[in-house]
Coordinates of C-alpha atoms in Angstrom, one line a residue:
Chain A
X1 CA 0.0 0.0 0.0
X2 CA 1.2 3.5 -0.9
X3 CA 2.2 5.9 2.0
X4 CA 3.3 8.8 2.6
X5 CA 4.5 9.4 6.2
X6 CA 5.4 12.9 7.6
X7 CA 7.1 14.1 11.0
X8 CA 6.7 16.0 13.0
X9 CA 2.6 16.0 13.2
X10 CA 3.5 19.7 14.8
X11 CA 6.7 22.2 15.3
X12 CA 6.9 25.4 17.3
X13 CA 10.0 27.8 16.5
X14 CA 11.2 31.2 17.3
X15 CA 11.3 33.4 14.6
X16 CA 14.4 33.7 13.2
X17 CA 15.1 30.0 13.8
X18 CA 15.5 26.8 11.4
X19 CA 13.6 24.0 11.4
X20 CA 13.4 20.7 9.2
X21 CA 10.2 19.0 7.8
X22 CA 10.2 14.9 7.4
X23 CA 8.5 13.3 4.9
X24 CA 8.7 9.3 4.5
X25 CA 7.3 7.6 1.6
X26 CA 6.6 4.3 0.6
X27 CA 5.0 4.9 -2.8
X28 CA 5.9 2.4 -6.0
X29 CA 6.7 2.9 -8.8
X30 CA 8.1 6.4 -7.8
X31 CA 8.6 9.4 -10.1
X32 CA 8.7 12.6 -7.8
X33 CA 7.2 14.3 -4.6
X34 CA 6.2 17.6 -4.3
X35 CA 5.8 19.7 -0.8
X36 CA 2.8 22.4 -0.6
X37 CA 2.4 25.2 1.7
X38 CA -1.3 24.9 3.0
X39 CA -2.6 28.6 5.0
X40 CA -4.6 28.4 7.7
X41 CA -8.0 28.7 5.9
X42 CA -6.7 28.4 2.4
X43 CA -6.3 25.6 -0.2
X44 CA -2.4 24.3 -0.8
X45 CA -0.3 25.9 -2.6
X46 CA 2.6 24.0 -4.3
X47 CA 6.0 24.9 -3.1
X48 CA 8.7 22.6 -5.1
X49 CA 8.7 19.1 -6.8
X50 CA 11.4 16.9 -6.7
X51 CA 12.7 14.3 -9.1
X52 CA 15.6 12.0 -9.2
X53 CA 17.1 14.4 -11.2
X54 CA 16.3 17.6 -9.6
X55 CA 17.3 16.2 -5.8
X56 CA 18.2 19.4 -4.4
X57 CA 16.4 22.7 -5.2
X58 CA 16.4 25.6 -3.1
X59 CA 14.2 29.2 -3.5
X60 CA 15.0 31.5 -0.8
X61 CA 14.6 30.5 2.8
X62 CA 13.4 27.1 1.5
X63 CA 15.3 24.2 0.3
X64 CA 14.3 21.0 -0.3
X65 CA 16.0 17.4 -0.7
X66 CA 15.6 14.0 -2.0
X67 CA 17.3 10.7 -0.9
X68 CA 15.7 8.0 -3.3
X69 CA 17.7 5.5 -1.8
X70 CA 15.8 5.9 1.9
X71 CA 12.9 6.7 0.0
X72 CA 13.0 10.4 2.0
X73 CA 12.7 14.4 1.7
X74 CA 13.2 17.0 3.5
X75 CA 12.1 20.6 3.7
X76 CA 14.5 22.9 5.4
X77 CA 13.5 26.5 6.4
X78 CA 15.8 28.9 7.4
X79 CA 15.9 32.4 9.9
X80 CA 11.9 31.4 10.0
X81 CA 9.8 34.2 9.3
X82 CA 5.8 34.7 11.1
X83 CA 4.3 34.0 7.5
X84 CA 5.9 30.4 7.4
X85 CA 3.7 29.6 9.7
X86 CA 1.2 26.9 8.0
X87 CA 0.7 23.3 7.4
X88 CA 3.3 21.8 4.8
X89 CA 2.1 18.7 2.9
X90 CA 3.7 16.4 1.1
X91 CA 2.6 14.0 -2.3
X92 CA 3.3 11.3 -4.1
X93 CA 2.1 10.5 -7.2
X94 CA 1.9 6.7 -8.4
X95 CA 0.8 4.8 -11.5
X96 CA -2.2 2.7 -10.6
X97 CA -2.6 -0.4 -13.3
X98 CA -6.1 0.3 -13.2
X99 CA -6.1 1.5 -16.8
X100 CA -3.8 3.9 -19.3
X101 CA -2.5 6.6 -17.5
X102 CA -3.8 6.0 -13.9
X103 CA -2.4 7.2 -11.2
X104 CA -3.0 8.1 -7.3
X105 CA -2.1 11.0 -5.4
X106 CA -1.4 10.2 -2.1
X107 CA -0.9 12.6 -0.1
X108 CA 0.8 12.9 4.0
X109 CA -1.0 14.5 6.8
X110 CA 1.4 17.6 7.2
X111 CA 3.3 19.2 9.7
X112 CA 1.9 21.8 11.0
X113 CA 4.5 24.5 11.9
X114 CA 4.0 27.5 14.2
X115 CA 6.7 30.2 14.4
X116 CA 6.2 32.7 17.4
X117 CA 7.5 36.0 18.0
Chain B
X1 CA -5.5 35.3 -14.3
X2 CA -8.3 33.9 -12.1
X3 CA -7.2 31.1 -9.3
X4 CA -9.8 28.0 -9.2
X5 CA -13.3 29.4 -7.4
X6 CA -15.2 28.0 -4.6
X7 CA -18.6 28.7 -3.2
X8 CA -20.0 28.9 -1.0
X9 CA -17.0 29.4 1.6
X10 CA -18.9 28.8 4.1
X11 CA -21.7 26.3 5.1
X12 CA -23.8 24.9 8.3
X13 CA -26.5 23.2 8.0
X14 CA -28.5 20.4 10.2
X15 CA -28.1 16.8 9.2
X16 CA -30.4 15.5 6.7
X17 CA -30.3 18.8 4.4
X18 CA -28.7 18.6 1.4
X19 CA -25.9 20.7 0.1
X20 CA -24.1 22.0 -2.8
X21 CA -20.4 22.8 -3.7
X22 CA -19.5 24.9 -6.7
X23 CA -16.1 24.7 -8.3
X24 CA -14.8 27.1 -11.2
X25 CA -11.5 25.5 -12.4
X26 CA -8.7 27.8 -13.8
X27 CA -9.3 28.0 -17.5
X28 CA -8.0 25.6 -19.5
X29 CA -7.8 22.8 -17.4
X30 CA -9.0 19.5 -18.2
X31 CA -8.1 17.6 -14.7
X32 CA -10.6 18.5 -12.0
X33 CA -10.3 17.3 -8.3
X34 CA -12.6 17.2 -5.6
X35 CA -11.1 16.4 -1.7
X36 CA -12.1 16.0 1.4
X37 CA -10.0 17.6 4.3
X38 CA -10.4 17.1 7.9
X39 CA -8.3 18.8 10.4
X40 CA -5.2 17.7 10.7
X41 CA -5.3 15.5 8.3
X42 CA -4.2 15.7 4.3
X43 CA -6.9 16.0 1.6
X44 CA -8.8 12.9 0.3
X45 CA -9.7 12.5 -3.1
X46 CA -13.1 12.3 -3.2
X47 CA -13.4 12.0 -7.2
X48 CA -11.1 13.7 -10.1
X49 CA -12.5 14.1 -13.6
X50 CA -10.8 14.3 -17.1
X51 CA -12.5 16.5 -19.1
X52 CA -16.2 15.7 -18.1
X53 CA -15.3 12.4 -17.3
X54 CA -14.9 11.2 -14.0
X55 CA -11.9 8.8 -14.2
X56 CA -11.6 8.1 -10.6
X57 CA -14.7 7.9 -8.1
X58 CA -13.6 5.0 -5.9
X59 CA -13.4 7.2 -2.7
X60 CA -16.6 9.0 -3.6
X61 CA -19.5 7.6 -1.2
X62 CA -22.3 7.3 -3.9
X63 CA -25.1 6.4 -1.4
X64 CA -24.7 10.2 -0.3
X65 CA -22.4 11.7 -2.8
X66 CA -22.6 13.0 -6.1
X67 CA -20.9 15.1 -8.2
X68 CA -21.2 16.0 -12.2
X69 CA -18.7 17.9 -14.7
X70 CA -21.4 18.7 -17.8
X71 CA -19.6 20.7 -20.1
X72 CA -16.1 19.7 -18.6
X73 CA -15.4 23.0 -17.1
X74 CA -17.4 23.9 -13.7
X75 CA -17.9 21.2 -11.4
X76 CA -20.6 20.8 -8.6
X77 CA -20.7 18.4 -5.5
X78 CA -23.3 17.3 -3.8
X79 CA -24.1 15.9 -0.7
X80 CA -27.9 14.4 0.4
X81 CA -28.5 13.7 3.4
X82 CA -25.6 15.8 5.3
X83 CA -24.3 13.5 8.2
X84 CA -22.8 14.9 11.3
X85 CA -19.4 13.2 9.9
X86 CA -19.6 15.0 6.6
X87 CA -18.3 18.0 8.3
X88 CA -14.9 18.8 7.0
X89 CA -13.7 21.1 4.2
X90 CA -13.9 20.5 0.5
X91 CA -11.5 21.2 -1.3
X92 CA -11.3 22.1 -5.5
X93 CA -8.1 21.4 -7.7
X94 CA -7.4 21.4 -11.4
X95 CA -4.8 20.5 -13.3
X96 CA -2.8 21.5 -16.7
X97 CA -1.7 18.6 -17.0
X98 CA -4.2 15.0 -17.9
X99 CA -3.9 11.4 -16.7
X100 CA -0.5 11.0 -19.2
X101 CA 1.4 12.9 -17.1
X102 CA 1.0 10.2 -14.4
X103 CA -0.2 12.6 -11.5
X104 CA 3.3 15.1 -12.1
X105 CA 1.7 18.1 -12.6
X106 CA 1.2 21.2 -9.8
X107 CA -2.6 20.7 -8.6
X108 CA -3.8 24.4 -7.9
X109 CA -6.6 24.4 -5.2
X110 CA -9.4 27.0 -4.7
X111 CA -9.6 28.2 -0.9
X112 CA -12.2 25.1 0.0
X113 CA -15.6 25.4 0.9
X114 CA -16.2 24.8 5.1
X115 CA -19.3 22.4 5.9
X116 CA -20.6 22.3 9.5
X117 CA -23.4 19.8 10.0
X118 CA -25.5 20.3 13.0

C-alpha cells in the first residue's frame, strides 16, 4: 500500500530559527514528490517538486532534498519568518494499473509549523 | 489570471439537508479534483474528472455523494442527506496537466468550501 508518512505532526519555533520537515514515503513505482504550503483557511499551494534528477532545489529561505535510496525528503527553512507559519504537505504520485494513464495522489497528513514571536 | 473558485466558503447546516459545492477551475484545465480535508489530516480524493469524465470515483461515497462535470469545465458536488461526519472542508483542484502525465503536474486548489453539519 502506498504511504506517505510525515514528521513532525507539529513544530513550534522562534522566529528567526531553522527547522526541518520529514517526509517518508513508501509509494511504487516512484517518479517525484512535491511539498505544498497549505494557510490556515486556504487551499495548498505548491512549493517545489522533486525528481531524481532535480534532488536538491532551493528558492530563498526554502530548500528541499531527496534521498531515493531511503525513500526520503526534507524541507529545510531557514531564519523562519511569522508568515511560514502553516501546514506543509507532502505527495506522491503513483501509477495505478487500473487503466492507461492511472495514477494516485497520495498525499501525507502535514506538519503543521507554528513560528512565534 | 483567475485562481480555481469555490462557493460557498462557508456552510452549516442540520443533518439530513442537502448541500451543494461549486467549483470554477482555472481556465483551461481539463483535470478537476474534488477532496475531502479534515483537520489535521491531508486531503482525500473524493473524485477527479478528465475532461467531463470522472476517471476516478472510488473514494466517492455514492449512497450520499454525487458530483457531475457537464460541459467539462465547472464542477458541482453534492451531498444528500448531510451526516454529522460529513463536516470537514472540500477542497477544489485542477490541473494542466491529464492522466498522461501520471499525477506530475502542480494541482492548484481553490480556498475550500467549510461544511458544518448540526
Amino acid at each position: 500500500k502506498n504511504q506517505v508518512e510525515q514528521s513532525p505532526q507539529s513544530l513550534i519555533i522562534l522566529e528567526g530559527k531553522n527547522c526541518t520537515l520529514q517526509c517518508n514515503y513508501t509509494v511504487s513505482p516512484f517518479s517525484n514528490l512535491r511539498w505544498y504550503k497549505q494557510d490556515t483557511g486556504r487551499g495548498p499551494v505548491s512549493l517545489t517538486i522533486m525528481t531524481f534528477s532535480e534532488n536538491t532545489k532551493s528558492n530563498g529561505r526554502y530548500t528541499a532534498t531527496l534521498d531515493a535510496d531511503t525513500k526520503q525528503s526534507s524541507l529545510h527553512i531557514t531564519a523562519s519568518q511569522l508568515s511560514d507559519s502553516a501546514s506543509y504537505i507532502c505527495v506522491v504520485p503513483s501509477l495505478a494499473y487500473s487503466g492507461a494513464g492511472s495514477y494516485q495522489l497520495t498525499f501525507g497528513k502535514g506538519t503543521k509549523l507554528s513560528v512565534i514571536p | 489570471e483567475a485562481g480555481v473558485v469555490q462557493s460557498p466558503r462557508y456552510k452549516i447546516i442540520e443533518k439530513k439537508q442537502p448541500v451543494a459545492f461549486w467549483c470554477n477551475p482555472i481556465s483551461g484545465h481539463n483535470t478537476l479534483y474534488w477532496y475531502r480535508q479534515n483537520l489535521g489530516q491531508g486531503p482525500e480524493l473524493l473524485i477527479r474528472y478528465e475532461n467531463e469524465e470522472a476517471v476516478d470515483d472510488s473514494q466517492l461515497p455514492k449512497d450520499r455523494f454525487s458530483a457531475e462535470r457537464l460541459k467539462g469545465v465547472d464542477s458541482t458536488l453534492k451531498i444528500q442527506p448531510a451526516e454529522l461526519g460529513d463536516s470537514a472542508v472540500y477542497l477544489c483542484a485542477s490541473s494542466p496537466l491529464g492522466r498522461l502525465a501520471g499525477g506530475s503536474g502542480e494541482l492548484f486548489f481553490g480556498e475550500g468550501s467549510r461544511l458544518t453539519v448540526l
